[in-house]
Each structure stands twice: as structure tokens, then as C-alpha cells.
Short mmCIF file of C-alpha atoms in Angstrom, two decimals:
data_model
loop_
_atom_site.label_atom_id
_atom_site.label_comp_id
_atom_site.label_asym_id
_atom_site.label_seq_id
_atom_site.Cartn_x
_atom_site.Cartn_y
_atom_site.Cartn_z
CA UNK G 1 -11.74 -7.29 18.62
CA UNK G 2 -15.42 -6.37 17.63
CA UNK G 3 -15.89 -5.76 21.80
CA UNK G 4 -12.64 -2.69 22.32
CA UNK G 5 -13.59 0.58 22.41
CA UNK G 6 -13.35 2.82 18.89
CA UNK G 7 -10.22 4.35 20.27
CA UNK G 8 -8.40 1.42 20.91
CA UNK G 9 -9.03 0.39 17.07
CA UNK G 10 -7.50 3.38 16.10
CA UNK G 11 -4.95 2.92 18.02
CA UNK G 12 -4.41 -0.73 17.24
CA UNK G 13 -1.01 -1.06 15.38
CA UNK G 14 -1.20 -1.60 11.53
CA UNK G 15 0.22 -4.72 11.23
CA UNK G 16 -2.09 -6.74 13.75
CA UNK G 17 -5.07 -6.03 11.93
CA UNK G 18 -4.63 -8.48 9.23
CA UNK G 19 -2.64 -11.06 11.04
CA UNK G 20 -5.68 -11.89 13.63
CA UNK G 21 -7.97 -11.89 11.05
CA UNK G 22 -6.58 -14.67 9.34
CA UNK G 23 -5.78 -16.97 12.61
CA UNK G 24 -9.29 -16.46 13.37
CA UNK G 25 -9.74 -18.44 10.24
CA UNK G 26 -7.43 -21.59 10.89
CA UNK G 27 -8.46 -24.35 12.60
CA UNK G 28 -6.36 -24.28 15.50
CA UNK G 29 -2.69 -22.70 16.42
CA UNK G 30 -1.40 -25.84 14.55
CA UNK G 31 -3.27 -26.11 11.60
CA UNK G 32 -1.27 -27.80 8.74
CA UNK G 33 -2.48 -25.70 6.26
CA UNK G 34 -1.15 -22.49 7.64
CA UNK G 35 2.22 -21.48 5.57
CA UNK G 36 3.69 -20.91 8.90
CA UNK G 37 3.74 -24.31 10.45
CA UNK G 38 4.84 -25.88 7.32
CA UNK G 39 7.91 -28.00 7.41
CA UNK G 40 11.34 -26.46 7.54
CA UNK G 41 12.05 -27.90 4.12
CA UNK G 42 8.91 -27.04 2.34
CA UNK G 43 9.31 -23.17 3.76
CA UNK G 44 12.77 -23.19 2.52
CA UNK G 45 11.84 -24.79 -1.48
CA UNK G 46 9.58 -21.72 -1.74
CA UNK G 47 12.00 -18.77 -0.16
CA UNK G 48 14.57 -20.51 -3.05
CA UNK G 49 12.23 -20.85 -5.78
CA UNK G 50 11.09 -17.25 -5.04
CA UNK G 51 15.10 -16.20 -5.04
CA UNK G 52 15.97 -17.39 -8.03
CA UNK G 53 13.03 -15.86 -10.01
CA UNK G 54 13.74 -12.91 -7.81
CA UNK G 55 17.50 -13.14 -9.02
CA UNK G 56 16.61 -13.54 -12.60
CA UNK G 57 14.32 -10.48 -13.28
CA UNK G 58 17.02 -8.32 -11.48
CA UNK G 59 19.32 -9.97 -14.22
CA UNK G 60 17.24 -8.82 -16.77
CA UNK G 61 17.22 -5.56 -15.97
CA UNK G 62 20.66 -4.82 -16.46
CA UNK G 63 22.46 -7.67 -18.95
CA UNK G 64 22.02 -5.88 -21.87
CA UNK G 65 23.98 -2.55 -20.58
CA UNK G 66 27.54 -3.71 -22.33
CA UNK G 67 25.39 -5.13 -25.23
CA UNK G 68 23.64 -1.90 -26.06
CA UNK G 69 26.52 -0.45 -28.49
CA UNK G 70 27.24 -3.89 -30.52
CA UNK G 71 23.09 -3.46 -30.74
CA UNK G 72 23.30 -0.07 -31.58
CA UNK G 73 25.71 -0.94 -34.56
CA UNK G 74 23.31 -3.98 -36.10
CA UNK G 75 20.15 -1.45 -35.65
CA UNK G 76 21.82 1.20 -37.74
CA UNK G 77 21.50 4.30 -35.42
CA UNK G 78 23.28 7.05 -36.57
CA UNK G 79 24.72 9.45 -34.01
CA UNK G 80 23.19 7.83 -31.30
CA UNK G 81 23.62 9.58 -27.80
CA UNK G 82 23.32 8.58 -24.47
CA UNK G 83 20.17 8.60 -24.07
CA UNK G 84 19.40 6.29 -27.07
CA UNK G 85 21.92 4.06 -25.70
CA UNK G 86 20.43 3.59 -22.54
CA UNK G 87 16.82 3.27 -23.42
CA UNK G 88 16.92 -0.46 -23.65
CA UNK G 89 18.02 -0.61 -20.47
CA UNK G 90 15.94 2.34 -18.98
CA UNK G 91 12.49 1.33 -20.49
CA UNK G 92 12.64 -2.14 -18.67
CA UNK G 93 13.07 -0.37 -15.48
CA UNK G 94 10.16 1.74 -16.30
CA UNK G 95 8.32 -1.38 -16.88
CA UNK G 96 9.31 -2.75 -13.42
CA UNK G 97 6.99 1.12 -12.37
CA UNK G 98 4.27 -0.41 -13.71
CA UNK G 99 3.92 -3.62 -12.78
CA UNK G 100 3.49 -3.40 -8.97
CA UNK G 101 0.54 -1.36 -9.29
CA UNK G 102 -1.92 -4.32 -10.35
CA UNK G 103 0.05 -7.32 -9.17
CA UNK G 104 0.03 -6.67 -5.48
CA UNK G 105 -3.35 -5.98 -4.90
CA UNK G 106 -4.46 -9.30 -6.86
CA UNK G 107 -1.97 -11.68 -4.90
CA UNK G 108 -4.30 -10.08 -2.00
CA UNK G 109 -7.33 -11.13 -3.50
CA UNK G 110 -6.77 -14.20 -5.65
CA UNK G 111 -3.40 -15.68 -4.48
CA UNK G 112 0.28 -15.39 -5.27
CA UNK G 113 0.71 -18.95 -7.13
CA UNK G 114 -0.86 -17.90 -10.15
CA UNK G 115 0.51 -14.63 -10.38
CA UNK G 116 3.89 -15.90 -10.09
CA UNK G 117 3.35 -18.49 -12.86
CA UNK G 118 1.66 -15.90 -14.95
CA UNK G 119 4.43 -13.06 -15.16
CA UNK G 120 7.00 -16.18 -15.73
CA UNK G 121 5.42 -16.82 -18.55
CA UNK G 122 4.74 -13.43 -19.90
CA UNK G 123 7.92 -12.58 -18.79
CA UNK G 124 10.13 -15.50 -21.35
CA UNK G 125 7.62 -14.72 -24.28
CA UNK G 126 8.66 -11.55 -24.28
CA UNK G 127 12.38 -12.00 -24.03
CA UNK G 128 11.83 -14.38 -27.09
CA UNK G 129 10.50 -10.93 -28.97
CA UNK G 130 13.46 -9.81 -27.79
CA UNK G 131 15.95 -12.07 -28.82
CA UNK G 132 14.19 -12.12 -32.31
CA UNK G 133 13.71 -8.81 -32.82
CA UNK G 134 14.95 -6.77 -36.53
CA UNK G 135 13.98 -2.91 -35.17
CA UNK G 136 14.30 -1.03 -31.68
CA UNK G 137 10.94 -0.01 -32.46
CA UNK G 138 9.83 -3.73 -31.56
CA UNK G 139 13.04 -4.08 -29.19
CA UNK G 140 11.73 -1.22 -26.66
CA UNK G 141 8.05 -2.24 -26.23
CA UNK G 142 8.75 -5.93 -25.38
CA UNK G 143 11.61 -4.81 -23.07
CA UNK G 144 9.26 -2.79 -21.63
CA UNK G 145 6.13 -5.41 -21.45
CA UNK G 146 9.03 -7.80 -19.78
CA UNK G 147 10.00 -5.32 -17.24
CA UNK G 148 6.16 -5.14 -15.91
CA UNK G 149 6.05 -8.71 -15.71
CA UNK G 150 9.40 -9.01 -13.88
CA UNK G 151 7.70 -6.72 -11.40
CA UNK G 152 5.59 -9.86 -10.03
CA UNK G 153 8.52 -11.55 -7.45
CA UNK G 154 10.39 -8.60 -6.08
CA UNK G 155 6.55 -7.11 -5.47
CA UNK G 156 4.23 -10.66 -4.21
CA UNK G 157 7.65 -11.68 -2.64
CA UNK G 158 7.03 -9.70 0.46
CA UNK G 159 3.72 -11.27 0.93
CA UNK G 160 4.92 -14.62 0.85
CA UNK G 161 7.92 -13.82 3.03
CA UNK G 162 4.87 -12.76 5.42
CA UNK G 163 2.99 -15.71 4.75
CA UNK G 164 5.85 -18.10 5.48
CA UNK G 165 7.48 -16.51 8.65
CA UNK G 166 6.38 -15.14 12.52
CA UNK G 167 8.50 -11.61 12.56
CA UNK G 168 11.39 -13.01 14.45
CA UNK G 169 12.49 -15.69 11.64
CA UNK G 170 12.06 -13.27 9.12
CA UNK G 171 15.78 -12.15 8.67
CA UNK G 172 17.69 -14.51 6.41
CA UNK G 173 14.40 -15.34 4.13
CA UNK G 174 14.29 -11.63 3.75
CA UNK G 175 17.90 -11.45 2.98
CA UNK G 176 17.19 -13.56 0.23
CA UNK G 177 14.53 -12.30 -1.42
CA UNK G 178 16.18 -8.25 -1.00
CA UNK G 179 19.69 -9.32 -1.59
CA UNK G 180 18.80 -11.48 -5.10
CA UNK G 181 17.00 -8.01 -6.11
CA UNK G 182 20.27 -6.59 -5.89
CA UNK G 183 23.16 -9.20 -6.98
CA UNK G 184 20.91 -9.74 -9.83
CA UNK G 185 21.87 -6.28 -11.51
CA UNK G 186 25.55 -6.00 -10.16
CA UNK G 187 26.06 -9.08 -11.80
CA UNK G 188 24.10 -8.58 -14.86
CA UNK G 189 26.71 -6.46 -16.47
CA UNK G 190 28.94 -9.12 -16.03
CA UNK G 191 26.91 -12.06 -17.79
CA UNK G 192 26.36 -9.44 -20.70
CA UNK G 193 29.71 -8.34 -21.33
CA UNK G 194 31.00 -11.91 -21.71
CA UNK G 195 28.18 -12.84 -23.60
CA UNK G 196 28.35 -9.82 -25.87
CA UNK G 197 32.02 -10.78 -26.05
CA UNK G 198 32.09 -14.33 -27.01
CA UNK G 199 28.34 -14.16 -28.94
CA UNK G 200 25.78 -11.74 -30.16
CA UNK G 201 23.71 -9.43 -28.13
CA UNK G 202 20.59 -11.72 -28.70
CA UNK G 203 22.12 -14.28 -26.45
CA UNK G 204 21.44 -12.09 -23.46
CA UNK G 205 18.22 -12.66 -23.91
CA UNK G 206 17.75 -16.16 -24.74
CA UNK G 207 20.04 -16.78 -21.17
CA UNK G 208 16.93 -15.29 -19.63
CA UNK G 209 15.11 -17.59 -21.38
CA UNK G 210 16.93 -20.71 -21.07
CA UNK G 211 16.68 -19.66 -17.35
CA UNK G 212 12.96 -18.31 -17.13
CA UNK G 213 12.17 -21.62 -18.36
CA UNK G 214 13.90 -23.38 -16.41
CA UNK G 215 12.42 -22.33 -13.08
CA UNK G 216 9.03 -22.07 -14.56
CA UNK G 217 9.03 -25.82 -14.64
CA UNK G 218 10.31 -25.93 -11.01
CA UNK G 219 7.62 -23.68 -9.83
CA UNK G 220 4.83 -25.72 -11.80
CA UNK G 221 5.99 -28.79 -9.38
CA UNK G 222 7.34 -27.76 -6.28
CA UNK G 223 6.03 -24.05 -5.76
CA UNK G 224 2.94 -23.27 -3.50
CA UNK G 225 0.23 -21.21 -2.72
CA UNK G 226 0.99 -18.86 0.31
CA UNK G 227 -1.78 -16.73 0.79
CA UNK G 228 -3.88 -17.48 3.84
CA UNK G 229 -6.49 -16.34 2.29
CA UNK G 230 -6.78 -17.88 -0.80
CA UNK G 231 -5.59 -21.83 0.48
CA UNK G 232 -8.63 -20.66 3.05
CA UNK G 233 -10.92 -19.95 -0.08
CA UNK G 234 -9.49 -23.06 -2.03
CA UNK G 235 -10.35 -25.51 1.08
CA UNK G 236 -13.70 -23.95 1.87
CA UNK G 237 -15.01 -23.61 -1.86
CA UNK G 238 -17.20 -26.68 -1.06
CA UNK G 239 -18.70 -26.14 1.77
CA UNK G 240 -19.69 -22.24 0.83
CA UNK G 241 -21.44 -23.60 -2.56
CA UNK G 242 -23.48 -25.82 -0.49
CA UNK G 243 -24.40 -23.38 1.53
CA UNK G 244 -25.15 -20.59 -0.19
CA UNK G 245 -22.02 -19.20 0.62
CA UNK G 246 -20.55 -18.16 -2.43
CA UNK G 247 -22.16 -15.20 -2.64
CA UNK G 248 -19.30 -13.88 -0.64
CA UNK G 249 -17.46 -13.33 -3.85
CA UNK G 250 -19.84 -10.54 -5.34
CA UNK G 251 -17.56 -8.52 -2.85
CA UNK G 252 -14.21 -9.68 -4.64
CA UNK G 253 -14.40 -6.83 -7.50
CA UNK G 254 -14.91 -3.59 -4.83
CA UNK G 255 -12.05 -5.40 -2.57
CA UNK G 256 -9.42 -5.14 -5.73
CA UNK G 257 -10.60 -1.66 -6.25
CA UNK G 258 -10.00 -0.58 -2.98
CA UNK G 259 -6.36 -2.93 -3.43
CA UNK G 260 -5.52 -1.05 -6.44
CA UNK G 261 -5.42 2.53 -4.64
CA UNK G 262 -3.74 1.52 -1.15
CA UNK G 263 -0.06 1.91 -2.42
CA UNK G 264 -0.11 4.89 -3.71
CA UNK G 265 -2.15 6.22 -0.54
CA UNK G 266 0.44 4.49 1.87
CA UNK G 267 2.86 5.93 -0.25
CA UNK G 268 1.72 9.33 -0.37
CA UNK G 269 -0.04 9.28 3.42
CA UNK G 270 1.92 7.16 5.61
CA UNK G 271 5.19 9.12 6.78
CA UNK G 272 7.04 5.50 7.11
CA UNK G 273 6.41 4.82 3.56
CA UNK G 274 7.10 8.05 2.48
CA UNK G 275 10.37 8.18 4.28
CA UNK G 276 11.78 4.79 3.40
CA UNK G 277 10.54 5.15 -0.33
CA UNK G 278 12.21 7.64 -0.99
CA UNK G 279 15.61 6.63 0.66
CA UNK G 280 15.35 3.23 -1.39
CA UNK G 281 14.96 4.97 -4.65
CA UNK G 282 17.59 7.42 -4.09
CA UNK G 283 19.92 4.34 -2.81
CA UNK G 284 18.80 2.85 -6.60
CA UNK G 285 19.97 5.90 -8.12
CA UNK G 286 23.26 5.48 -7.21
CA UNK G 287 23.62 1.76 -7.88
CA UNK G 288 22.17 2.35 -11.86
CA UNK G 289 24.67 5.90 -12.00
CA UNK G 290 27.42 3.58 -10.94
CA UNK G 291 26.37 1.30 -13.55
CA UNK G 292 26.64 4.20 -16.50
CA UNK G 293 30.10 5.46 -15.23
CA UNK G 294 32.00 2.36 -13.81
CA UNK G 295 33.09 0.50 -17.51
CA UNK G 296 33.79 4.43 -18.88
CA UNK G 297 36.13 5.05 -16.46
CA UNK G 298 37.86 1.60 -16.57
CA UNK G 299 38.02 1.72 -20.37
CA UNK G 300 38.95 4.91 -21.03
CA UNK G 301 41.20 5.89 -18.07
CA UNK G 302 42.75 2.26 -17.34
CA UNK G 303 42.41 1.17 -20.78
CA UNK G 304 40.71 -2.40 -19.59
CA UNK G 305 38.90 -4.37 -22.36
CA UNK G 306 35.41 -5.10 -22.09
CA UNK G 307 34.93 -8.24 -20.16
CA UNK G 308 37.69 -7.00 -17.63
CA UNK G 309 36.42 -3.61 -16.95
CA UNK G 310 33.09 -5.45 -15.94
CA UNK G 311 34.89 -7.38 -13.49
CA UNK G 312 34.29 -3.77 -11.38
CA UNK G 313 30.99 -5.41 -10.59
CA UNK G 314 32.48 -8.34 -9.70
CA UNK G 315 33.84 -6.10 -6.20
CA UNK G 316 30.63 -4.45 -5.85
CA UNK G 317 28.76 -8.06 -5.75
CA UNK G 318 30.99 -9.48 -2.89
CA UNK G 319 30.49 -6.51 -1.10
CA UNK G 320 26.87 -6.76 -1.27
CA UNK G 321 26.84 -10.44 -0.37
CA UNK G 322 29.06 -8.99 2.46
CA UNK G 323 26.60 -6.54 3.23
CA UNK G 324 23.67 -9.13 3.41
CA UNK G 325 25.40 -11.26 5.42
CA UNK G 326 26.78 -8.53 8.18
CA UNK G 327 23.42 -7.09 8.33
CA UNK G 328 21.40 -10.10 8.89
CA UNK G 329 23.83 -11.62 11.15
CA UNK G 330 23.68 -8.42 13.71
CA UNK G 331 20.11 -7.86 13.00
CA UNK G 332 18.88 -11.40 13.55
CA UNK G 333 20.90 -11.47 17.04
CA UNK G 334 19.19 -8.22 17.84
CA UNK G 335 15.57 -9.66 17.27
CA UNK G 336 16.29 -12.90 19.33
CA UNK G 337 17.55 -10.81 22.05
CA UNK G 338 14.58 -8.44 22.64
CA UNK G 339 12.23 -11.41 21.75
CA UNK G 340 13.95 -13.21 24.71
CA UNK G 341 12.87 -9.87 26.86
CA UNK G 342 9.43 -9.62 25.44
CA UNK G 343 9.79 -6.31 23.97
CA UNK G 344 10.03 -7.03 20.12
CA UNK G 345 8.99 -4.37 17.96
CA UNK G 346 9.64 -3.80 14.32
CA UNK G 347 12.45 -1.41 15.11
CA UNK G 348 14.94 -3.25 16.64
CA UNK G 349 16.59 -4.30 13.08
CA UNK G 350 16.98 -0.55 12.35
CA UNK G 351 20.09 0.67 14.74
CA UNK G 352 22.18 -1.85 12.16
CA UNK G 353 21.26 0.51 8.87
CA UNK G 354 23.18 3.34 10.19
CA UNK G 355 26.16 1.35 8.95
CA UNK G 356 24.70 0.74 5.29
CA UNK G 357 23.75 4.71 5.20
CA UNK G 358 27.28 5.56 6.06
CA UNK G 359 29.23 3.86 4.00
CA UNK G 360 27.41 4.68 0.63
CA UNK G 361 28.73 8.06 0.86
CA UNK G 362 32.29 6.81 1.81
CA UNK G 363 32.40 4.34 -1.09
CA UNK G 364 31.16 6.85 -3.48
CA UNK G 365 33.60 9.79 -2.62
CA UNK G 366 36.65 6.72 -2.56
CA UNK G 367 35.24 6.01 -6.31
CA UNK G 368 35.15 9.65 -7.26
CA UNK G 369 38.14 10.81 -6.51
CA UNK G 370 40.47 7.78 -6.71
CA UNK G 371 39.33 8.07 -10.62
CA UNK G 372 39.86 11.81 -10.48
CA UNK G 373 43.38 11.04 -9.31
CA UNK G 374 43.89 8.14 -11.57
CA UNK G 375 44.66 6.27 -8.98
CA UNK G 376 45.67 1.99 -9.18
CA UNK G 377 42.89 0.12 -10.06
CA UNK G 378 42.57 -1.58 -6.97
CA UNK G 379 41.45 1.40 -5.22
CA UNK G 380 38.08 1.63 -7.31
CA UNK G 381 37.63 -1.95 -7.04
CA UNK G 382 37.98 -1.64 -3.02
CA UNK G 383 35.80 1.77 -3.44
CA UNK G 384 32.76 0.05 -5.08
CA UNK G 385 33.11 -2.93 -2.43
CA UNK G 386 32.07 -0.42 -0.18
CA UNK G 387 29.43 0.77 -1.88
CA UNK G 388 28.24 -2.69 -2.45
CA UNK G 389 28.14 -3.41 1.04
CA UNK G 390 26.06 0.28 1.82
CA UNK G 391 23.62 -0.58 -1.03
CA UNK G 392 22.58 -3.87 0.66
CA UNK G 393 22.08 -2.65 3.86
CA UNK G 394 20.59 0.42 2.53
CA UNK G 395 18.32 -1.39 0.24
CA UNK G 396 17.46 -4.31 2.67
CA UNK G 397 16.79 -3.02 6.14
CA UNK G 398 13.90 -0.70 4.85
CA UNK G 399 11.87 -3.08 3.28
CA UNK G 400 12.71 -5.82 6.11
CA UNK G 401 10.59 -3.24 8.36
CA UNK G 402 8.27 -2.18 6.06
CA UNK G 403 7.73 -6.39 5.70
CA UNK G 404 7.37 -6.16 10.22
CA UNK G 405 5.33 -3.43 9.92
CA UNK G 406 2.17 -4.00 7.20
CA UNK G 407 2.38 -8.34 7.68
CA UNK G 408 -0.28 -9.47 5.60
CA UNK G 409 -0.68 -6.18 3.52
CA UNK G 410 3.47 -5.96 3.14
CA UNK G 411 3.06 -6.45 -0.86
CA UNK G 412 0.84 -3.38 -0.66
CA UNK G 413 2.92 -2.02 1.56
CA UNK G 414 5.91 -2.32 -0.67
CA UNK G 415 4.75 -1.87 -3.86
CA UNK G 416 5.31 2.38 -3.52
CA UNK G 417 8.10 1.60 -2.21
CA UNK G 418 8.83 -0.51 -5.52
CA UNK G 419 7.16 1.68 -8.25
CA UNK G 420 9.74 4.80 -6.92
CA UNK G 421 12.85 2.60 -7.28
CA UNK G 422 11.84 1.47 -10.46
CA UNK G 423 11.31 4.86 -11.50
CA UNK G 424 14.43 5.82 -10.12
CA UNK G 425 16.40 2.94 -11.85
CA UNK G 426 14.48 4.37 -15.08
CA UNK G 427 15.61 7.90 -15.42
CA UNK G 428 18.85 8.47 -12.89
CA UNK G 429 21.31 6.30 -15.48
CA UNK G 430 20.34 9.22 -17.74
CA UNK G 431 21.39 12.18 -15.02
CA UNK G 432 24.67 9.97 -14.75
CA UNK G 433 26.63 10.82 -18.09
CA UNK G 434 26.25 14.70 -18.17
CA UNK G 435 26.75 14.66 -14.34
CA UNK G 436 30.48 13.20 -14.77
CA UNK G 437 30.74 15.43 -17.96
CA UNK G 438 30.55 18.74 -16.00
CA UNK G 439 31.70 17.94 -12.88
CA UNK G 440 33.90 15.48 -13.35
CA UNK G 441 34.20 12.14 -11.63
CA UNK G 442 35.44 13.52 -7.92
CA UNK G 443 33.11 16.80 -7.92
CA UNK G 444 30.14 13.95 -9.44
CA UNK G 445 30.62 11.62 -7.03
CA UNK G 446 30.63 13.93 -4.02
CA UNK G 447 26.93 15.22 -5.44
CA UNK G 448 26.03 11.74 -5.25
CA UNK G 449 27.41 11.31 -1.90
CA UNK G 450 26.09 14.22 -0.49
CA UNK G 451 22.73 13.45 -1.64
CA UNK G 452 23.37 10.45 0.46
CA UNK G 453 24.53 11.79 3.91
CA UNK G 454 20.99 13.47 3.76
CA UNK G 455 19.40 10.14 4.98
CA UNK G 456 21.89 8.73 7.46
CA UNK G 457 19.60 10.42 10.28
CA UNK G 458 16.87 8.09 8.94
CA UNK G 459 17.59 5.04 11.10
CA UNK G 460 17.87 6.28 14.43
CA UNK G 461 14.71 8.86 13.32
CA UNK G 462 12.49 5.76 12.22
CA UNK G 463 14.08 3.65 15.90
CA UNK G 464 13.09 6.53 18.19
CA UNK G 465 9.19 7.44 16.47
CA UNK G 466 8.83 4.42 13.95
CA UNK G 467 6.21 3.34 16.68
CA UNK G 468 4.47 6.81 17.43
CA UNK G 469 3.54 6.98 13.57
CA UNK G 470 2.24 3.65 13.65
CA UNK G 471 -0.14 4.18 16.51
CA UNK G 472 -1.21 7.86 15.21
CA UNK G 473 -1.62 6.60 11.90
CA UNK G 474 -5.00 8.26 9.82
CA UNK G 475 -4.55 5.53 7.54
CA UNK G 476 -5.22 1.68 8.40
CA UNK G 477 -3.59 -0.53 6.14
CA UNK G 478 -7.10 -2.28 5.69
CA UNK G 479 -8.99 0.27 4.94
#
């Protein structure tokens, strides 16, 4: 590469860079130690592993919704409002903000095993503060401290998805890892208003726990280190002490400086991050509204108990599964097709989020005005399977291509992506009660869907000049 002309580096698309720079480093196309020639099996243990911790942080971020009034009651707060009410929620979202920032840029530097193990750890401690806690003022800050460290698999997942798989296998495992990140709050609600139902509220958190745990000891054994760069730093170690050739690592501190600012300047300088940040985050928005209204409108208009009305989310989970499935079924036989032809590009999966982006709106104006109308339950239960199956797509598909796109550097990559949604997931469930208040559920719902029908241009934009941005881009990914 050292031999092209200075144009053709800058032209040089962003997510070659770091992909020949670590074959360079492998001895041989079929080196055993590269993640990507490892054994079906072994590939499949880690995309599982990384699931179901994937799975359980999403879980965490939205169990305690239908416990937050019997907490309210045992706290003692006195003409609490919505906003109290949802704090407990909100704050670990706020945490997931957080998080990102610092945790992709070391899995860069120093590996993703540790990481993962670390945040795991973090992550039950403080859900033991949790379960054991007298005040909210000691409730909120170790929700909060859990929802950084839940940040760590959603965030070095990417990377490892990278790590693991050439572009064209990349579907399903991505599937997996996206569509956990998702079914992990739809069904959170679910777990916390049986729970809450046949328990206390402190037995939401000690099932995150009993859970945390027990994958922590499944990672300790059967999890690995994916990072070409670190197993290449691990099996080298000797040979660059003899040598002289640790001295390589005086650079390691002004590389994770330059790690800690590249999402937020990909987010705030790359159009393609820009663009499908913001899409995610608003798609987030209306998954966490959905979240405030769905149980109100059940209870109060359909007078459903408490474990039934959460049943809602029962619909919206099989239509996300639905979703995941659909989408990585076309996509994948897309991909194989233009691989056949020799014209892959990171594009090709995009043509199949136009149906994701349309029918968000369609589920959320069904939902809107079927409860307006008071119509049978089933309708709203059919409603928010289509708005299940939109929020997949919608919330799969763009960081599937921002995973093509940025290889190596995809946890970068993603984390602005990440940090807005979190944000997003943080704040919007506030928006969502006053919304329905003044506008009702049909007028509040058709803001929300309108809001969406902005982006459904933003697939075929991103498939006709997703490439032109990469090649003009004024800001390499390794930079």
C-alpha cells in the first residue's frame, strides 16, 4: 500500500484500511489463530455467548418498568409524577450513553475478552446494590453505574462480529447480536410484571443476577479473545521482549487518546454515521414511548390486570423475531447473489430496510387510533406486531452496514451510533406521557409516525451514494 499514489489513499475505501493491515500480520491466508478461520463451532460458542450477555443487559434496561410503582410505594414518595416514576428506568439508559465512549476504543487497543469479563462483573455487583437497596438515592446511582457497564456487549459486539466473519457471512451473527439488543427490552416488561406480581420488586434484580452470573462463568471457560490485534500482541509478547521490541507499547497511551475521540468525530463528520445515528435513535424513541403508553392503555381502557396487559409485548416480540428473520433471510440471499457476480458492496443489504421504515409508521398509526376508537384488543396486539417487525429491521440493517462499512474499527464506528440511542431511550419515555395527554392516543401516535415517514427515503438514499461518501470521505476511520 506504502507504493500507491497519495490520491489513491484518499480514495481508498474506509473499511480496507484496517482489514489489510491486520492480514499483513498473520502468518499465512490460513493461519489458525485468525478468528476467521476458526472452526464453525468455536465461531458459533462466541456469537451465543456474546447474545446472551447481549440479551441480558437489554433485559435490564427495561424489567423494572411495571415494578417502578410497587417501588415507589416501599420508598415513600409522595405525589410522585411521571417523571419520578420513570427515572429508574431512564437513568440506566443514560448509563448505557456513557459507557460506549471508553469501552470501544480500549477493545481496540487491549482486547475485547477482558472488557467483556470486566463490565459482567461490574455489571452483577451493581444489580446486588440494587436489589439491596433502602433509598432511591442509592437505587438511581447503581442503576446508573449498571447501565454503563451494560454498555460493553451491544458496543465491543460489533468488533467481534468483525473479527469472526468475511462480510458475506455476516448476516445471521449480526442478527443475533442486533436482534438480542432488542427482544431483550420488549420482553423485559414482561419478566418484571410477573415478577412484580408473584414477588417483590427486588427480584428483578437478583434475576439479572442469577443470570449475569451465570454466563460470567460460561465466558470465563468457553469465551475468547477476538481481536486480531491483541491474540497478535499475546503470541508475539516473547519474541518483542527479546528483542527490544517492546518498546512498541510507549505508543499504546496516544493510540487510546486518539480511540477515545473517533466516535464522536465519525459521528459528528461522517454523513453515514450521522444519517444512520440519528434514524436508530429516533427508531429507539418509539420503541421506549411504546413502552410508557402500551400497559396505560390496556389497563385503563381494556381494564387488563397487570401481568396480562404486558402480554402487549408479548406481540411486539414475535414480530421482531419476525422481523429478524425476514430481513436476514432476503438480505443474506441478496449478498450471496452479488458475491456470486463479484460486485459486493456494503449496500446491497439496504434495498430490504425500506420495508422496516415503512411499516413503523403503519404499526404506530394502527396502535393510535385503534385505542382512540377503543377498538378489540386484538387490533393493538396485531398493531404493535407490526411495529415489532419495523423496529428490527429499522434497528438492524443500519448497524449491519455500519458493521460492512468501518470492519475492524466497527465498535468505533458504532459506538455514536450507540451513545444517541441510549440517549434517546433516556429522555423520549419522558416526552411519551404528556404527548398522549394532549393529543391523545390517535393524534400522538400519528406525531410519532410522522416523525417516522421522514426517514423512509434513507435506504434507497444510503443504496444510490452510500459508496460516493465513502470514497470522498475527509475522515479515515484510522486516523
Amino acid at each position: 500500500m506504502s507504493d500507491r499514489p497519495e490520491e489513491s489513499k484518499n480514495q481508498q475505501s474506509i473499511e480496507t484500511q484496517p482489514a489489510e493491515a491486520t492480514t499483513n500480520n498473520w502468518d499465512g491466508p490460513h493461519d489458525q489463530r485468525n478468528p476467521r478461520n476458526w472452526s464453525r463451532l468455536r465461531k458459533w460458542t462466541n456469537m451465543l455467548l456474546l447474545g446472551g450477555l447481549v440479551f441480558l443487559d437489554a433485559l435490564g434496561s427495561s424489567i423494572t418498568a411495571a415494578a417502578i410503582p410497587a417501588l415507589i410505594d416501599e420508598f415513600g414518595v409522595k405525589h410522585a409524577n411521571r417523571v419520578v416514576i420513570t427515572l429508574v428506568t431512564s437513568v440506566y439508559n443514560l448509563g448505557i450513553a456513557f459507557g460506549p465512549t471508553i469501552m470501544a476504543p480500549l477493545s481496540e487497543l487491549l482486547g475485547r475478552w477482558w472488557l467483556y469479563q470486566a463490565s459482567n462483573v461490574v455489571f452483577i455487583s451493581c444489580n446486588i446494590a440494587c436489589a439491596r437497596s433502602g433509598t432511591l438515592g442509592m437505587l438511581v446511582p447503581f442503576r446508573l453505574l449498571a447501565g454503563c457497564a451494560s454498555a460493553a456487549p451491544v458496543t465491543i459486539g460489533a468488533g467481534t462480529i468483525t473479527d469472526l466473519y468475511r462480510e458475506k457471512e455476516r448476516g445471521v451473527p449480526t442478527a443475533i447480536w442486533a436482534g438480542a439488543a432488542i427482544i431483550g427490552p420488549i420482553i423485559g416488561p414482561v419478566a418484571g410484571a410477573l415478577i412484580s406480581y408473584g414477588a417483590t420488586w427486588r427480584w428483578t434484580f437478583w434475576l439479572l443476577v442469577i443470570i449475569g452470573g451465570f454466563l460470567l462463568i460460561l465466558c470465563l471457560f468457553f469465551l475468547d479473545e477476538t481481536n486480531p490485534a491483541a491474540i497478535l500482541k499475546l503470541g508475539g509478547l516473547r519474541g518483542r521482549l527479546c528483542s527490544g521490541g517492546a518498546g512498541q507499547d510507549e505508543k499504546a497511551i496516544d493510540t487510546l487518546c486518539k480511540s477515545l475521540y473517533r466516535p464522536i468525530r465519525l459521528l459528528f463528520r461522517e454523513p453515514l454515521v450521522s444519517v444512520v445515528s440519528i434514524w436508530s435513535a429516533l427508531s429507539v424513541a418509539h420503541l421506549f414511548i411504546l413502552f410508557t403508553s402500551v400497559e396505560e392503555v390496556l389497563i385503563d381502557k381494556y381494564d387488563f390486570s397487570l401481568p396480562v396487559s404486558s402480554l402487549a409485548f408479548v406481540a411486539m416480540g414475535i414480530g421482531a423475531i419476525a422481523g429478524q428473520i425476514l430481513y436476514t433471510a432476503l438480505s443474506d440471499r441478496t449478498v450471496r447473489l452479488h458475491d456470486k457476480g463479484g460486485d459486493l458492496r456494503a449496500e446491497h443489504r439496504l434495498p430490504w430496510m425500506m420495508l422496516g421504515s415503512l411499516a413503523l409508521p403503519i404499526g404506530l398509526f394502527w396502535f393510535g387510533w385503534s385505542s382512540e376508537a377503543h377498538t378489540h384488543w386484538m387490533s393493538l396486539f396485531s398493531a404493535l406486531f407490526v411495529c415489532g417487525l419495523g423496529l428490527a429491521i429499522v434497528l438492524i440493517a443500519p448497524l449491519s452496514y455500519l458493521i460492512d462499512v468501518y470492519e475492524q474499527h466497527a465498535a468505533s464506528a458504532i459506538t455514536g451510533s450507540l451513545i444517541l440511542r441510549a440517549l434517546s431511550g433516556a429522555f423520549f419515555p419522558l416526552i411519551g406521557p404528556p404527548l398522549f395527554h394532549d393529543l391523545g392516543y390517535g393524534w400522538g401516535c400519528s406525531v410519532l409516525a410522522f416523525m417516522a415517514l421522514v426517514f423512509v427515503p434513507v435506504p434507497v438514499f444510503l443504496y444510490k451514494y452510500g459508496e460516493s461518501f465513502r470514497k470522498v470521505s475527509v475522515d479515515r476511520v484510522t486516523q
